[in-house]
XYZ file of N, CA, C and O in Angstrom:
624
model
N -3.535 -26.954 47.457
C -3.332 -25.547 46.758
C -3.439 -25.542 45.403
O -3.029 -26.582 44.684
N -4.273 -24.788 44.756
C -4.763 -24.696 43.291
C -3.710 -23.589 42.576
O -3.637 -22.639 43.233
N -3.429 -23.843 41.360
C -2.763 -22.799 40.718
C -3.577 -22.494 39.375
O -4.308 -23.529 38.997
N -3.632 -21.368 39.095
C -4.319 -21.085 37.873
C -3.225 -20.878 36.793
O -2.200 -20.427 36.839
N -3.786 -21.223 35.566
C -2.789 -21.130 34.399
C -2.390 -19.647 34.194
O -3.196 -18.658 34.269
N -1.231 -19.419 33.799
C -0.700 -18.069 33.361
C -1.534 -17.869 32.197
O -1.555 -18.592 31.144
N -1.741 -16.445 32.016
C -2.303 -15.967 30.928
C -1.391 -15.101 30.139
O -0.736 -14.465 30.781
N -1.212 -15.371 28.871
C -0.254 -14.498 28.025
C -1.101 -13.427 27.405
O -2.024 -13.903 26.586
N -0.675 -12.134 27.490
C -1.332 -11.179 26.791
C -0.379 -10.732 25.498
O 0.721 -10.800 25.677
N -1.028 -10.181 24.514
C -0.221 -9.843 23.504
C 0.515 -8.600 23.904
O -0.130 -7.681 24.475
N 1.805 -8.485 23.455
C 2.343 -7.205 23.993
C 1.803 -6.022 23.064
O 1.469 -6.183 21.915
N 1.791 -4.936 23.675
C 1.298 -3.686 22.992
C 2.303 -3.259 21.780
O 3.438 -3.316 21.917
N 1.763 -2.910 20.722
C 2.499 -2.693 19.733
C 3.252 -1.276 19.970
O 2.643 -0.532 20.752
N 4.427 -1.070 19.559
C 5.138 0.020 19.768
C 4.403 1.301 19.331
O 3.879 1.135 18.221
N 4.693 2.381 19.990
C 3.902 3.677 19.381
C 4.978 4.040 18.261
O 5.959 3.917 18.311
N 4.108 4.400 17.092
C 4.892 4.939 15.888
C 5.671 6.137 16.295
O 5.299 7.075 17.073
N 6.879 6.275 15.582
C 7.918 7.276 15.803
C 7.276 8.579 14.997
O 6.343 8.496 14.233
N 7.965 9.814 15.217
C 7.703 10.858 14.401
C 7.884 10.644 13.126
O 7.218 11.077 12.092
N 9.038 9.979 12.789
C 9.462 9.609 11.300
C 8.333 8.716 10.697
O 8.002 8.961 9.651
N 7.768 7.798 11.408
C 6.797 6.892 10.861
C 5.364 7.716 10.472
O 4.970 7.613 9.562
N 5.103 8.613 11.470
C 4.083 9.439 11.160
C 4.228 10.342 9.883
O 3.401 10.360 9.241
N 5.298 10.907 9.979
C 5.563 11.619 8.653
C 5.558 10.831 7.388
O 5.062 11.321 6.368
N 6.147 9.619 7.464
C 6.302 8.704 6.324
C 4.941 8.311 5.884
O 4.407 8.154 4.661
N 3.874 8.193 6.912
C 2.608 7.738 6.729
C 1.735 8.807 5.944
O 0.877 8.476 4.974
N 2.046 10.096 6.506
C 1.269 11.171 5.955
C 1.760 11.383 4.606
O 0.960 11.722 3.637
N 3.129 11.244 4.322
C 3.632 11.550 2.878
C 3.016 10.490 1.998
O 2.565 10.778 0.886
N 2.970 9.161 2.393
C 2.399 8.250 1.545
C 0.981 8.401 1.211
O 0.466 8.353 0.148
N 0.304 8.801 2.357
C -1.092 9.393 2.192
C -1.447 10.422 1.187
O -2.258 10.295 0.314
N -0.589 11.290 1.182
C -0.627 12.454 0.312
C -0.341 11.937 -1.142
O -0.971 12.573 -2.274
N 0.707 11.292 -1.262
C 1.165 10.643 -2.617
C -0.117 9.934 -3.137
O -0.517 10.035 -4.355
N -0.776 8.907 -2.423
C -1.913 8.157 -2.771
C -2.829 9.096 -3.187
O -3.704 8.800 -4.213
N -3.308 9.996 -2.381
C -4.398 11.040 -2.636
C -4.207 11.638 -3.977
O -5.165 11.779 -4.877
N -3.024 12.304 -4.170
C -2.610 12.911 -5.416
C -2.698 12.104 -6.591
O -3.158 12.328 -7.666
N -2.091 10.897 -6.491
C -2.232 9.854 -7.545
C -3.707 9.479 -7.861
O -4.086 9.334 -9.010
N -4.493 9.310 -6.921
C -6.107 9.084 -6.977
C -6.704 10.207 -7.754
O -7.501 10.039 -8.790
N -6.351 11.420 -7.341
C -6.920 12.785 -8.042
C -6.507 12.691 -9.439
O -7.360 12.810 -10.581
N -5.283 12.250 -9.686
C -4.809 12.451 -11.078
C -5.601 11.220 -11.894
O -5.818 11.453 -13.014
N -5.757 10.061 -11.348
C -6.601 8.931 -12.122
C -7.916 9.619 -12.496
O -8.325 9.125 -13.684
N -8.517 10.533 -11.884
C -9.921 11.027 -12.062
C -9.879 12.239 -12.902
O -10.890 12.677 -13.558
N -8.647 12.904 -13.049
C -8.597 14.135 -13.785
C -7.678 14.252 -14.929
O -7.539 13.449 -15.930
N -6.518 15.087 -14.827
C -5.593 15.358 -15.836
C -4.729 14.166 -16.245
O -4.064 14.037 -17.365
N -4.495 13.043 -15.465
C -3.726 12.087 -15.762
C -4.439 10.639 -16.098
O -3.906 9.695 -16.427
N -5.758 10.973 -16.428
C -6.656 9.900 -16.707
C -6.228 9.089 -17.843
O -6.171 7.718 -17.930
N -5.851 9.784 -19.018
C -5.351 9.016 -20.292
C -3.994 8.208 -20.038
O -3.886 7.073 -20.527
N -3.262 9.005 -19.237
C -2.008 8.362 -19.019
C -2.115 7.073 -18.132
O -1.545 5.884 -18.493
N -3.055 6.930 -17.237
C -3.408 5.879 -16.549
C -4.085 4.713 -17.296
O -3.840 3.462 -17.098
N -4.954 5.312 -18.303
C -5.603 4.230 -19.199
C -4.549 3.398 -19.781
O -4.770 2.336 -20.070
N -3.525 4.180 -20.374
C -2.557 3.444 -21.066
C -1.678 2.367 -20.423
O -1.128 1.658 -20.831
N -2.014 2.458 -19.083
C -1.227 1.533 -18.105
C -1.856 0.204 -17.748
O -1.473 -0.760 -17.318
N -3.286 0.191 -18.162
C -4.007 -0.877 -17.875
C -3.838 -1.913 -18.812
O -3.847 -1.809 -19.995
N -3.558 -3.245 -18.396
C -3.049 -4.254 -19.250
C -4.347 -4.756 -20.229
O -5.452 -4.737 -19.722
N -4.088 -4.995 -21.444
C -5.074 -5.260 -22.473
C -5.805 -6.539 -22.164
O -6.947 -6.813 -22.596
N -5.224 -7.506 -21.285
C -5.602 -8.705 -21.013
C -6.670 -8.565 -19.794
O -7.396 -9.636 -19.547
N -6.730 -7.665 -19.168
C -7.698 -7.428 -18.129
C -9.139 -7.221 -18.581
O -9.489 -6.544 -19.298
N -9.972 -8.231 -18.077
C -11.357 -8.365 -18.664
C -12.293 -7.264 -18.020
O -13.413 -7.655 -17.781
N -11.741 -6.072 -17.976
C -12.780 -5.024 -17.382
C -12.566 -3.771 -18.269
O -11.456 -3.666 -18.891
N -13.650 -2.845 -18.320
C -13.370 -1.752 -19.054
C -12.128 -0.909 -18.461
O -12.260 -0.768 -17.295
N -11.421 -0.449 -19.395
C -10.211 0.170 -18.942
C -10.513 1.434 -18.119
O -9.824 1.694 -17.170
N -11.545 2.303 -18.445
C -11.895 3.464 -17.721
C -12.365 3.117 -16.361
O -12.196 3.799 -15.353
N -13.047 2.126 -16.158
C -13.565 1.608 -14.898
C -12.558 1.160 -13.922
O -12.521 1.530 -12.752
N -11.376 0.516 -14.476
C -10.302 0.155 -13.855
C -9.557 1.448 -13.232
O -9.207 1.553 -12.136
N -9.378 2.343 -14.169
C -8.652 3.674 -13.810
C -9.421 4.287 -12.748
O -8.969 4.935 -11.733
N -10.841 4.701 -13.048
C -11.785 5.404 -12.014
C -11.675 4.582 -10.612
O -11.537 5.100 -9.664
N -11.813 3.333 -10.852
C -11.996 2.379 -9.555
C -10.744 2.456 -8.643
O -10.600 2.742 -7.639
N -9.513 2.419 -9.337
C -8.248 2.331 -8.779
C -7.937 3.772 -8.195
O -7.477 3.999 -7.107
N -8.600 4.832 -8.869
C -8.358 6.110 -8.464
C -9.099 6.478 -7.148
O -8.579 7.047 -6.136
N -10.288 5.963 -7.085
C -11.158 6.141 -5.842
C -10.446 5.522 -4.856
O -10.521 5.900 -3.526
N -10.044 4.172 -5.023
C -9.366 3.383 -3.908
C -8.176 4.075 -3.374
O -7.872 4.301 -2.178
N -7.298 4.814 -4.256
C -6.186 5.453 -4.023
C -6.533 6.742 -3.137
O -5.924 6.826 -2.027
N -7.521 7.296 -3.399
C -7.925 8.618 -2.431
C -8.426 8.165 -1.276
O -8.132 8.707 -0.248
N -9.185 6.950 -1.301
C -9.631 6.393 0.184
C -8.551 6.103 0.901
O -8.525 6.275 2.223
N -7.606 5.387 0.435
C -6.534 4.855 1.142
C -5.568 5.970 1.621
O -5.158 6.016 2.797
N -5.338 6.951 0.640
C -4.473 8.141 1.103
C -5.274 9.124 2.189
O -4.501 9.510 3.230
N -6.424 9.234 1.969
C -7.144 10.002 3.148
C -7.196 9.288 4.472
O -7.016 9.751 5.495
N -7.263 7.952 4.259
C -7.150 6.974 5.483
C -5.876 7.088 6.208
O -5.889 7.241 7.398
N -4.905 7.159 5.522
C -3.423 7.241 6.048
C -3.232 8.495 6.624
O -2.536 8.642 7.646
N -3.928 9.584 6.129
C -3.820 10.930 6.602
C -4.509 11.080 7.926
O -3.999 11.624 8.800
N -5.936 10.711 7.725
C -6.826 11.204 8.792
C -7.076 10.144 10.030
O -7.406 10.500 10.953
N -6.863 8.816 9.673
C -7.300 7.774 10.744
C -6.019 7.350 11.313
O -5.442 6.430 11.104
N -5.392 8.230 12.169
C -4.140 7.983 12.983
C -4.416 7.517 14.290
O -3.502 7.374 14.968
N -5.647 7.194 14.734
C -5.745 6.732 16.274
C -6.159 5.185 16.322
O -6.505 4.707 15.256
N -5.722 4.525 17.444
C -5.895 3.212 17.785
C -5.485 2.343 16.549
O -4.304 2.249 16.187
N -6.449 1.299 16.096
C -5.901 0.296 15.140
C -6.028 0.789 13.714
O -5.619 0.017 12.794
N -6.749 1.976 13.386
C -7.112 2.276 12.186
C -5.711 2.249 11.217
O -5.785 2.099 10.095
N -4.604 3.063 11.532
C -3.562 2.980 10.975
C -3.026 1.759 10.358
O -2.738 1.584 9.158
N -3.062 0.766 11.288
C -2.679 -0.608 10.855
C -3.487 -1.311 9.794
O -3.070 -1.794 8.897
N -4.833 -0.978 9.849
C -5.788 -1.607 8.964
C -5.578 -0.874 7.702
O -5.555 -1.596 6.659
N -5.426 0.463 7.689
C -5.202 0.929 6.369
C -3.840 0.613 5.620
O -3.668 0.476 4.524
N -2.832 0.359 6.570
C -1.586 -0.032 6.126
C -1.610 -1.212 5.500
O -0.940 -1.358 4.313
N -2.378 -2.254 5.989
C -2.542 -3.560 5.458
C -3.328 -3.343 4.097
O -3.014 -3.963 3.097
N -4.416 -2.491 4.119
C -5.235 -2.370 2.902
C -4.440 -1.686 1.745
O -4.350 -2.216 0.598
N -3.555 -0.858 2.190
C -2.499 -0.179 1.147
C -1.533 -1.093 0.637
O -1.402 -1.123 -0.636
N -0.977 -2.054 1.548
C 0.045 -2.957 1.049
C -0.683 -3.881 0.121
O -0.078 -4.257 -0.955
N -1.975 -4.236 0.290
C -2.514 -5.243 -0.575
C -2.919 -4.606 -1.818
O -2.928 -5.214 -2.965
N -3.123 -3.338 -1.896
C -3.378 -2.517 -3.068
C -2.315 -2.458 -3.907
O -2.284 -2.636 -4.933
N -1.137 -2.130 -3.154
C 0.112 -2.173 -4.109
C 0.501 -3.596 -4.697
O 0.899 -3.698 -5.748
N 0.121 -4.682 -3.965
C 0.203 -5.902 -4.585
C -0.779 -6.254 -5.618
O -0.377 -6.737 -6.622
N -1.986 -5.757 -5.403
C -2.855 -5.910 -6.562
C -2.634 -5.243 -7.831
O -2.911 -5.725 -8.915
N -1.920 -4.057 -7.824
C -1.732 -3.406 -8.979
C -0.197 -3.919 -9.692
O 0.064 -3.501 -10.713
N 0.456 -4.752 -8.957
C 1.772 -5.162 -9.341
C 1.521 -5.966 -10.733
O 2.419 -5.708 -11.612
N 0.688 -6.744 -11.042
C 0.637 -7.431 -12.147
C 0.508 -6.357 -13.442
O 1.023 -6.750 -14.484
N -0.057 -5.294 -13.194
C -0.231 -4.148 -14.232
C 1.193 -3.738 -14.466
O 1.516 -3.305 -15.574
N 2.046 -3.493 -13.519
C 3.213 -3.026 -13.604
C 4.056 -3.993 -14.266
O 5.003 -3.749 -15.059
N 4.092 -5.294 -13.861
C 4.687 -6.387 -14.672
C 4.247 -6.306 -16.075
O 5.201 -6.412 -17.013
N 2.971 -6.089 -16.389
C 2.635 -6.256 -17.828
C 3.101 -4.901 -18.506
O 3.453 -5.057 -19.740
N 3.293 -4.042 -17.977
C 3.837 -2.572 -18.623
C 5.291 -2.933 -19.132
O 5.704 -2.673 -19.996
N 6.148 -3.642 -18.126
C 7.378 -4.066 -18.455
C 7.542 -5.202 -19.484
O 8.250 -4.926 -20.463
N 6.599 -6.114 -19.345
C 6.896 -7.258 -20.245
C 6.396 -6.877 -21.670
O 6.755 -7.467 -22.656
N 5.442 -6.009 -21.659
C 4.725 -5.620 -22.864
C 5.416 -4.347 -23.514
O 4.997 -4.000 -24.604
N 6.416 -3.744 -22.805
C 7.112 -2.619 -23.392
C 6.112 -1.399 -23.517
O 6.372 -0.566 -24.506
N 5.148 -1.185 -22.717
C 4.259 0.053 -22.767
C 4.962 1.250 -22.272
O 5.311 0.987 -21.090
N 4.767 2.304 -22.717
C 5.427 3.556 -22.263
C 4.183 4.147 -21.495
O 3.097 3.963 -21.693
N 4.799 5.044 -20.532
C 3.932 5.702 -19.674
C 4.577 6.437 -18.496
O 5.477 5.881 -18.000
N 4.213 7.737 -18.360
C 4.651 8.337 -17.150
C 6.303 8.571 -17.205
O 7.014 8.465 -16.261
N 6.821 8.579 -18.391
C 8.281 8.868 -18.768
C 9.029 7.414 -18.526
O 10.162 7.429 -18.664
N 8.247 6.393 -18.415
C 8.802 4.972 -18.314
C 8.875 4.500 -19.828
O 8.032 3.792 -20.160
N 9.930 4.916 -20.586
C 9.918 4.600 -22.016
C 11.011 3.746 -22.480
O 11.336 3.518 -23.635
N 11.632 2.957 -21.340
C 12.507 1.933 -21.779
C 12.591 0.972 -20.738
O 11.760 1.010 -19.572
N 13.079 -0.249 -20.907
C 12.924 -1.450 -20.091
C 13.726 -1.193 -18.657
O 13.295 -1.650 -17.679
N 14.723 -0.287 -18.684
C 15.400 -0.115 -17.503
C 14.556 0.591 -16.516
O 14.356 0.356 -15.407
N 13.995 1.661 -17.201
C 13.035 2.537 -16.259
C 11.771 1.684 -15.860
O 11.461 1.835 -14.532
N 11.188 0.949 -16.657
C 10.293 0.088 -16.115
C 10.584 -1.039 -15.218
O 9.748 -1.192 -14.182
N 11.924 -1.530 -15.259
C 12.305 -2.520 -14.341
C 12.506 -1.803 -12.929
O 12.126 -2.335 -11.849
N 13.045 -0.598 -12.862
C 13.229 0.114 -11.764
C 11.908 0.342 -10.986
O 11.765 0.267 -9.761
N 10.925 0.566 -11.763
C 9.580 0.757 -11.237
C 9.263 -0.440 -10.543
O 8.556 -0.564 -9.458
N 9.427 -1.739 -11.139
C 9.198 -2.889 -10.544
C 9.722 -3.127 -9.194
O 9.017 -3.621 -8.195
N 11.104 -2.755 -9.064
C 11.860 -2.790 -7.953
C 11.245 -1.886 -6.825
O 11.451 -2.276 -5.634
N 10.590 -0.793 -7.242
C 10.223 0.101 -6.204
C 8.768 -0.401 -5.567
O 8.581 -0.029 -4.577
N 8.172 -1.327 -6.343
C 6.851 -1.862 -5.655
C 7.078 -2.320 -4.206
O 6.106 -1.910 -3.373
N 7.922 -3.313 -4.037
C 7.938 -3.779 -2.782
C 8.323 -2.750 -1.681
O 7.965 -2.860 -0.541
N 9.059 -1.679 -2.024
C 9.261 -0.563 -1.257
C 8.079 0.092 -0.785
O 7.857 0.298 0.388
N 7.035 0.235 -1.730
C 5.719 0.855 -1.239
C 5.027 -0.117 -0.331
O 4.393 0.563 0.585
N 4.949 -1.379 -0.555
C 4.366 -2.333 0.337
C 5.082 -2.218 1.835
O 4.331 -1.904 2.807
N 6.354 -2.243 1.835
C 7.095 -2.236 3.136
C 6.865 -0.749 3.766
O 6.659 -0.610 4.957
N 6.826 0.374 2.888
C 6.409 1.784 3.386
C 5.132 1.824 4.101
O 5.052 2.089 5.234
N 4.022 1.160 3.391
C 2.675 1.113 4.050
C 2.683 0.236 5.399
O 2.097 0.856 6.343
N 3.351 -0.783 5.403
C 3.233 -1.540 6.572
C 4.110 -0.983 7.627
O 3.756 -1.002 8.899
N 5.185 -0.492 7.365
C 6.029 0.110 8.460
C 5.636 1.492 8.968
O 5.558 1.701 10.341
N 5.225 2.293 8.013
C 4.866 3.555 8.439
C 3.465 3.678 9.478
O 3.154 4.648 10.155
N 2.744 2.734 9.339
C 1.362 2.623 10.056
C 1.572 1.580 11.352
O 0.650 1.651 12.165
N 2.796 1.106 11.545
C 3.047 0.051 12.578
C 2.354 -1.177 12.290
O 2.285 -2.051 13.178
N 1.983 -1.454 11.284
C 1.187 -2.724 10.961
C 2.081 -3.855 11.050
O 1.739 -4.999 11.583
N 3.340 -3.764 10.559
C 4.353 -4.812 10.438
C 4.796 -5.173 11.951
O 4.762 -6.144 12.311
N 4.998 -4.070 12.754
C 5.334 -4.267 14.131
C 4.361 -4.899 14.819
O 4.621 -5.784 15.799
N 3.093 -4.542 14.640
C 1.903 -5.084 15.455
C 1.761 -6.584 15.057
O 1.703 -7.496 15.924
N 1.987 -7.029 13.677
C 1.738 -8.228 13.301
C 2.933 -9.210 13.833
O 2.619 -10.087 14.556
N 4.295 -8.701 13.989
C 5.210 -9.547 14.564
C 5.066 -9.645 16.083
O 5.335 -10.784 16.450
N 4.551 -8.535 16.720
C 4.390 -8.658 18.296
C 3.260 -9.786 18.489
O 3.385 -10.448 19.270
N 2.208 -9.702 17.585
C 1.074 -10.727 17.793
C 1.638 -12.203 17.481
O 1.301 -13.074 18.242
N 2.537 -12.203 16.509
C 3.028 -13.724 16.289
C 3.966 -14.096 17.512
O 3.890 -15.250 17.855
N 4.698 -13.251 18.008
C 5.566 -13.444 19.140
C 4.753 -13.910 20.254
O 5.223 -14.948 20.836
N 3.681 -13.246 20.576
C 2.970 -13.468 21.693
C 2.230 -14.969 21.535
O 2.095 -15.718 22.339
N 1.833 -15.230 20.331
C 1.107 -16.575 20.007
C 2.162 -17.499 20.171
O 1.894 -18.736 20.723
N 3.417 -17.391 19.794
C 4.304 -18.461 19.807
C 4.959 -18.730 21.375
O 5.420 -19.765 21.569
N 4.896 -17.708 22.122
C 5.140 -17.787 23.456
C 4.219 -18.478 24.350
O 4.391 -18.862 25.463
N 2.909 -18.785 23.814
C 1.995 -19.527 24.521
C 2.340 -20.829 24.706
O 2.677 -21.535 24.036
């Protein structure tokens, strides 16, 4: 009698809840609005946020990050089927991590902007950055899918 080895399949990721869908759409709207602001009426304000040590033209950074924010925001709103939300969730989380050094620079260099005109306000903004990362991963189901994948791999 021969036996075949058991195969382990990764568990399906849990379906996002209504609250997660709403949180994903809200984050998408916020990113899209911020991106439009980068390209229009808030452009000068965003330029003031770019660290002076960044070796790129300030306006290029503002326009580029604005375009990325618009694309991520629209992705969060429109790409809601299959694996797309998870991919966009990871991309948004990485984007929030990528801009974090600029927020740190604003705090350490004492630069004002967007009403953040003291160290307490700038420090609170720094504390909110991990919330944005978690929001992107949770609302898209990316975190749950990653954990399910890890659990399946460790069960093998």
